[in-house]
């Protein structure tokens, strides 16, 4: 049970103040009868808003095929963001829908979005060692010892003191590689390749844990069960 005004605001229909107008305008009902008090508590399964059940009253977990050109930040000063791909109402939800970790503006691929804050913390923690698999195109041939250096647990990124955890590097062609990471440091894949003398010219994440894009084209997303990674 939630207060009607809170429900409307949390699900992004309107502000809590505006909810009063929605209620007074008879737009919210339970069992066919208009709710008259914005403070009354309603059950999400029984309430109707403009005659419709509430839009996703439970938690959200989405798998997005992030296209290049969009950022994961909510800060509009950083440019167009991935949340612009979601229904407008979802962009006003509280708790906010946010990305689980980030992909750079120029990186494409699997990006999870959710409003389940503990899930964000759990899946971005290096403790949980979720494997993330990337394909990288490179501007030059890699040195012969690149895979050994990625796997060594000793590879240092510029400006950092702690070496990267061992990462799996598989060459697909002389200038194309697949990398599996269990960490998520800032620009990590690009910086790991920089540490062995190559520049990444394109980067795509095609797997996060057991999740892949399947048929999703760039900019498309699908819903996952909110308990896909267990309950929180
Ligand atoms: N590593 C990067 O360099 N960029 C990403 O977006 C993800 C991992």
GROMACS .gro file of C-alpha atoms and ligand atoms in nm:
model
  240
    1UNK     CA    1   0.000   0.000   0.000
    2UNK     CA    2   0.125   0.345  -0.087
    3UNK     CA    3  -0.020   0.692  -0.062
    4UNK     CA    4  -0.180   0.788  -0.392
    5UNK     CA    5   0.023   1.107  -0.427
    6UNK     CA    6   0.343   0.916  -0.356
    7UNK     CA    7   0.254   0.643  -0.602
    8UNK     CA    8   0.187   0.892  -0.882
    9UNK     CA    9   0.508   1.082  -0.811
   10UNK     CA   10   0.728   0.773  -0.767
   11UNK     CA   11   0.609   0.622  -1.092
   12UNK     CA   12   0.673   0.946  -1.280
   13UNK     CA   13   0.314   1.047  -1.360
   14UNK     CA   14   0.339   1.390  -1.201
   15UNK     CA   15   0.481   1.571  -0.901
   16UNK     CA   16   0.338   1.504  -0.559
   17UNK     CA   17   0.181   1.849  -0.564
   18UNK     CA   18   0.023   1.788  -0.902
   19UNK     CA   19  -0.113   1.458  -0.771
   20UNK     CA   20  -0.371   1.656  -0.576
   21UNK     CA   21  -0.512   1.785  -0.906
   22UNK     CA   22  -0.509   1.438  -1.054
   23UNK     CA   23  -0.706   1.307  -0.757
   24UNK     CA   24  -0.947   1.601  -0.750
   25UNK     CA   25  -0.998   1.557  -1.124
   26UNK     CA   26  -1.118   1.200  -1.059
   27UNK     CA   27  -0.831   1.044  -1.255
   28UNK     CA   28  -0.744   0.790  -0.987
   29UNK     CA   29  -0.987   0.516  -0.887
   30UNK     CA   30  -1.013   0.194  -0.695
   31UNK     CA   31  -1.281  -0.063  -0.782
   32UNK     CA   32  -1.450   0.190  -1.010
   33UNK     CA   33  -1.475   0.462  -0.744
   34UNK     CA   34  -1.270   0.778  -0.763
   35UNK     CA   35  -1.019   0.826  -0.482
   36UNK     CA   36  -1.094   1.157  -0.309
   37UNK     CA   37  -0.795   1.204  -0.079
   38UNK     CA   38  -0.439   1.225  -0.221
   39UNK     CA   39  -0.319   1.092   0.115
   40UNK     CA   40  -0.523   0.773   0.107
   41UNK     CA   41  -0.335   0.448   0.075
   42UNK     CA   42  -0.402   0.230  -0.225
   43UNK     CA   43  -0.298  -0.112  -0.340
   44UNK     CA   44  -0.100  -0.101  -0.661
   45UNK     CA   45  -0.286  -0.397  -0.807
   46UNK     CA   46  -0.630  -0.242  -0.753
   47UNK     CA   47  -0.567   0.122  -0.837
   48UNK     CA   48  -0.642   0.265  -1.182
   49UNK     CA   49  -0.492   0.583  -1.322
   50UNK     CA   50  -0.696   0.728  -1.606
   51UNK     CA   51  -0.859   0.385  -1.612
   52UNK     CA   52  -0.531   0.198  -1.657
   53UNK     CA   53  -0.328  -0.011  -1.412
   54UNK     CA   54  -0.017   0.173  -1.291
   55UNK     CA   55   0.283   0.164  -1.523
   56UNK     CA   56   0.534  -0.087  -1.382
   57UNK     CA   57   0.469  -0.030  -1.011
   58UNK     CA   58   0.741  -0.281  -0.922
   59UNK     CA   59   1.115  -0.260  -0.970
   60UNK     CA   60   1.272  -0.220  -1.315
   61UNK     CA   61   1.566  -0.409  -1.459
   62UNK     CA   62   1.641  -0.350  -1.827
   63UNK     CA   63   1.900  -0.472  -2.071
   64UNK     CA   64   1.985  -0.198  -2.319
   65UNK     CA   65   2.189  -0.220  -2.636
   66UNK     CA   66   2.375   0.104  -2.577
   67UNK     CA   67   2.453   0.279  -2.902
   68UNK     CA   68   2.768   0.486  -2.945
   69UNK     CA   69   2.716   0.859  -2.890
   70UNK     CA   70   2.519   0.853  -2.567
   71UNK     CA   71   2.656   0.891  -2.214
   72UNK     CA   72   2.552   0.704  -1.900
   73UNK     CA   73   2.555   1.015  -1.682
   74UNK     CA   74   2.232   1.183  -1.578
   75UNK     CA   75   2.406   1.519  -1.598
   76UNK     CA   76   2.271   1.683  -1.912
   77UNK     CA   77   2.584   1.898  -1.940
   78UNK     CA   78   2.766   1.579  -2.042
   79UNK     CA   79   2.546   1.540  -2.350
   80UNK     CA   80   2.262   1.318  -2.466
   81UNK     CA   81   2.223   1.019  -2.239
   82UNK     CA   82   2.098   0.662  -2.254
   83UNK     CA   83   1.792   0.746  -2.043
   84UNK     CA   84   1.655   0.943  -2.336
   85UNK     CA   85   1.584   0.603  -2.494
   86UNK     CA   86   1.335   0.512  -2.220
   87UNK     CA   87   0.969   0.610  -2.194
   88UNK     CA   88   0.946   0.964  -2.067
   89UNK     CA   89   0.754   0.863  -1.754
   90UNK     CA   90   1.033   0.625  -1.651
   91UNK     CA   91   1.281   0.909  -1.664
   92UNK     CA   92   1.088   1.080  -1.385
   93UNK     CA   93   1.066   0.779  -1.156
   94UNK     CA   94   1.188   0.777  -0.800
   95UNK     CA   95   1.403   0.584  -0.719
   96UNK     CA   96   1.576   0.695  -1.037
   97UNK     CA   97   1.654   0.449  -1.315
   98UNK     CA   98   2.031   0.440  -1.348
   99UNK     CA   99   2.297   0.233  -1.522
  100UNK     CA  100   2.478  -0.054  -1.351
  101UNK     CA  101   2.832   0.064  -1.411
  102UNK     CA  102   2.903   0.277  -1.714
  103UNK     CA  103   3.007   0.246  -2.074
  104UNK     CA  104   3.193   0.534  -2.240
  105UNK     CA  105   3.016   0.756  -2.488
  106UNK     CA  106   3.206   0.580  -2.768
  107UNK     CA  107   3.142   0.226  -2.642
  108UNK     CA  108   2.840   0.020  -2.747
  109UNK     CA  109   2.680  -0.296  -2.615
  110UNK     CA  110   2.522  -0.454  -2.310
  111UNK     CA  111   2.422  -0.201  -2.046
  112UNK     CA  112   2.194  -0.281  -1.755
  113UNK     CA  113   1.960  -0.015  -1.622
  114UNK     CA  114   1.769  -0.041  -1.297
  115UNK     CA  115   1.605   0.142  -1.009
  116UNK     CA  116   1.720  -0.124  -0.760
  117UNK     CA  117   2.002   0.060  -0.579
  118UNK     CA  118   2.138  -0.243  -0.387
  119UNK     CA  119   2.166  -0.429  -0.717
  120UNK     CA  120   2.378  -0.147  -0.862
  121UNK     CA  121   2.610  -0.169  -0.564
  122UNK     CA  122   2.635  -0.542  -0.576
  123UNK     CA  123   2.697  -0.577  -0.949
  124UNK     CA  124   2.953  -0.298  -0.965
  125UNK     CA  125   3.151  -0.426  -0.668
  126UNK     CA  126   3.475  -0.596  -0.779
  127UNK     CA  127   3.411  -0.844  -0.497
  128UNK     CA  128   3.146  -1.014  -0.702
  129UNK     CA  129   3.369  -1.065  -1.005
  130UNK     CA  130   3.095  -1.054  -1.268
  131UNK     CA  131   3.267  -1.129  -1.601
  132UNK     CA  132   3.218  -0.861  -1.864
  133UNK     CA  133   3.325  -0.945  -2.216
  134UNK     CA  134   3.433  -0.684  -2.471
  135UNK     CA  135   3.539  -0.683  -2.835
  136UNK     CA  136   3.797  -0.423  -2.920
  137UNK     CA  137   3.929  -0.304  -3.256
  138UNK     CA  138   4.286  -0.174  -3.238
  139UNK     CA  139   4.494   0.071  -3.439
  140UNK     CA  140   4.805  -0.149  -3.443
  141UNK     CA  141   4.920  -0.507  -3.398
  142UNK     CA  142   4.954  -0.611  -3.035
  143UNK     CA  143   5.287  -0.724  -2.896
  144UNK     CA  144   5.322  -1.100  -2.861
  145UNK     CA  145   5.319  -1.086  -2.482
  146UNK     CA  146   4.993  -0.886  -2.455
  147UNK     CA  147   4.780  -1.182  -2.342
  148UNK     CA  148   5.038  -1.279  -2.080
  149UNK     CA  149   5.051  -0.923  -1.950
  150UNK     CA  150   4.671  -0.898  -1.932
  151UNK     CA  151   4.662  -1.230  -1.741
  152UNK     CA  152   4.953  -1.149  -1.510
  153UNK     CA  153   4.769  -0.952  -1.244
  154UNK     CA  154   5.054  -0.702  -1.271
  155UNK     CA  155   4.940  -0.475  -1.551
  156UNK     CA  156   4.946  -0.115  -1.430
  157UNK     CA  157   4.724   0.154  -1.576
  158UNK     CA  158   4.872   0.498  -1.618
  159UNK     CA  159   4.827   0.701  -1.301
  160UNK     CA  160   4.727   0.401  -1.085
  161UNK     CA  161   4.916   0.216  -0.813
  162UNK     CA  162   4.715  -0.105  -0.797
  163UNK     CA  163   4.761  -0.344  -1.086
  164UNK     CA  164   4.460  -0.477  -1.276
  165UNK     CA  165   4.314  -0.811  -1.176
  166UNK     CA  166   4.403  -1.085  -1.425
  167UNK     CA  167   4.206  -1.045  -1.748
  168UNK     CA  168   4.158  -1.287  -2.031
  169UNK     CA  169   4.269  -1.163  -2.374
  170UNK     CA  170   4.194  -1.359  -2.689
  171UNK     CA  171   4.309  -1.238  -3.030
  172UNK     CA  172   4.042  -1.269  -3.301
  173UNK     CA  173   4.267  -1.120  -3.569
  174UNK     CA  174   4.589  -0.915  -3.548
  175UNK     CA  175   4.394  -0.598  -3.465
  176UNK     CA  176   4.085  -0.737  -3.303
  177UNK     CA  177   4.059  -0.887  -2.956
  178UNK     CA  178   3.813  -1.019  -2.703
  179UNK     CA  179   3.876  -0.923  -2.340
  180UNK     CA  180   3.708  -1.053  -2.025
  181UNK     CA  181   3.726  -0.831  -1.717
  182UNK     CA  182   3.593  -0.876  -1.368
  183UNK     CA  183   3.663  -0.516  -1.265
  184UNK     CA  184   3.515  -0.195  -1.396
  185UNK     CA  185   3.771   0.083  -1.366
  186UNK     CA  186   3.739   0.408  -1.552
  187UNK     CA  187   3.802   0.347  -1.928
  188UNK     CA  188   3.963   0.021  -1.824
  189UNK     CA  189   3.973  -0.164  -2.154
  190UNK     CA  190   4.109   0.134  -2.345
  191UNK     CA  191   4.369   0.195  -2.076
  192UNK     CA  192   4.476  -0.170  -2.061
  193UNK     CA  193   4.542  -0.169  -2.433
  194UNK     CA  194   4.721   0.165  -2.401
  195UNK     CA  195   4.945   0.000  -2.139
  196UNK     CA  196   5.059  -0.253  -2.401
  197UNK     CA  197   5.099   0.011  -2.673
  198UNK     CA  198   4.772  -0.004  -2.872
  199UNK     CA  199   4.484   0.238  -2.914
  200UNK     CA  200   4.127   0.106  -2.915
  201UNK     CA  201   3.939   0.240  -3.216
  202UNK     CA  202   3.604   0.069  -3.140
  203UNK     CA  203   3.474  -0.105  -2.830
  204UNK     CA  204   3.165  -0.319  -2.782
  205UNK     CA  205   3.055  -0.508  -2.470
  206UNK     CA  206   2.871  -0.818  -2.580
  207UNK     CA  207   2.826  -0.996  -2.249
  208UNK     CA  208   2.761  -0.902  -1.888
  209UNK     CA  209   2.754  -1.207  -1.663
  210UNK     CA  210   2.523  -1.446  -1.846
  211UNK     CA  211   2.345  -1.171  -2.041
  212UNK     CA  212   2.387  -1.100  -2.412
  213UNK     CA  213   2.206  -0.868  -2.652
  214UNK     CA  214   2.038  -1.134  -2.865
  215UNK     CA  215   1.820  -0.965  -3.123
  216UNK     CA  216   1.839  -0.617  -2.973
  217UNK     CA  217   1.955  -0.349  -3.214
  218UNK     CA  218   2.140  -0.035  -3.100
  219UNK     CA  219   1.909   0.176  -2.884
  220UNK     CA  220   1.669  -0.111  -2.814
  221UNK     CA  221   1.610  -0.261  -2.472
  222UNK     CA  222   1.418  -0.543  -2.310
  223UNK     CA  223   1.291  -0.601  -1.962
  224UNK     CA  224   1.454  -0.859  -1.738
  225UNK     CA  225   1.295  -1.013  -1.431
  226UNK     CA  226   1.393  -0.780  -1.146
  227UNK     CA  227   1.513  -1.085  -0.952
  228UNK     CA  228   1.734  -1.204  -1.238
  229UNK     CA  229   2.037  -1.173  -1.007
  230UNK     CA  230   1.844  -1.281  -0.697
  231UNK     CA  231   1.631  -1.091  -0.450
  232UNK     CA  232   1.744  -0.785  -0.254
  233LIG     N1  233   3.640  -0.005  -2.074
  233LIG     C1  234   3.646   0.108  -2.145
  233LIG     O1  235   3.754   0.156  -2.178
  233LIG     N2  236   3.531   0.166  -2.180
  233LIG     C2  237   3.411   0.118  -2.147
  233LIG     O2  238   3.309   0.176  -2.182
  233LIG     C3  239   3.406   0.000  -2.072
  233LIG     C4  240   3.523  -0.060  -2.036
   0.00000   0.00000   0.00000
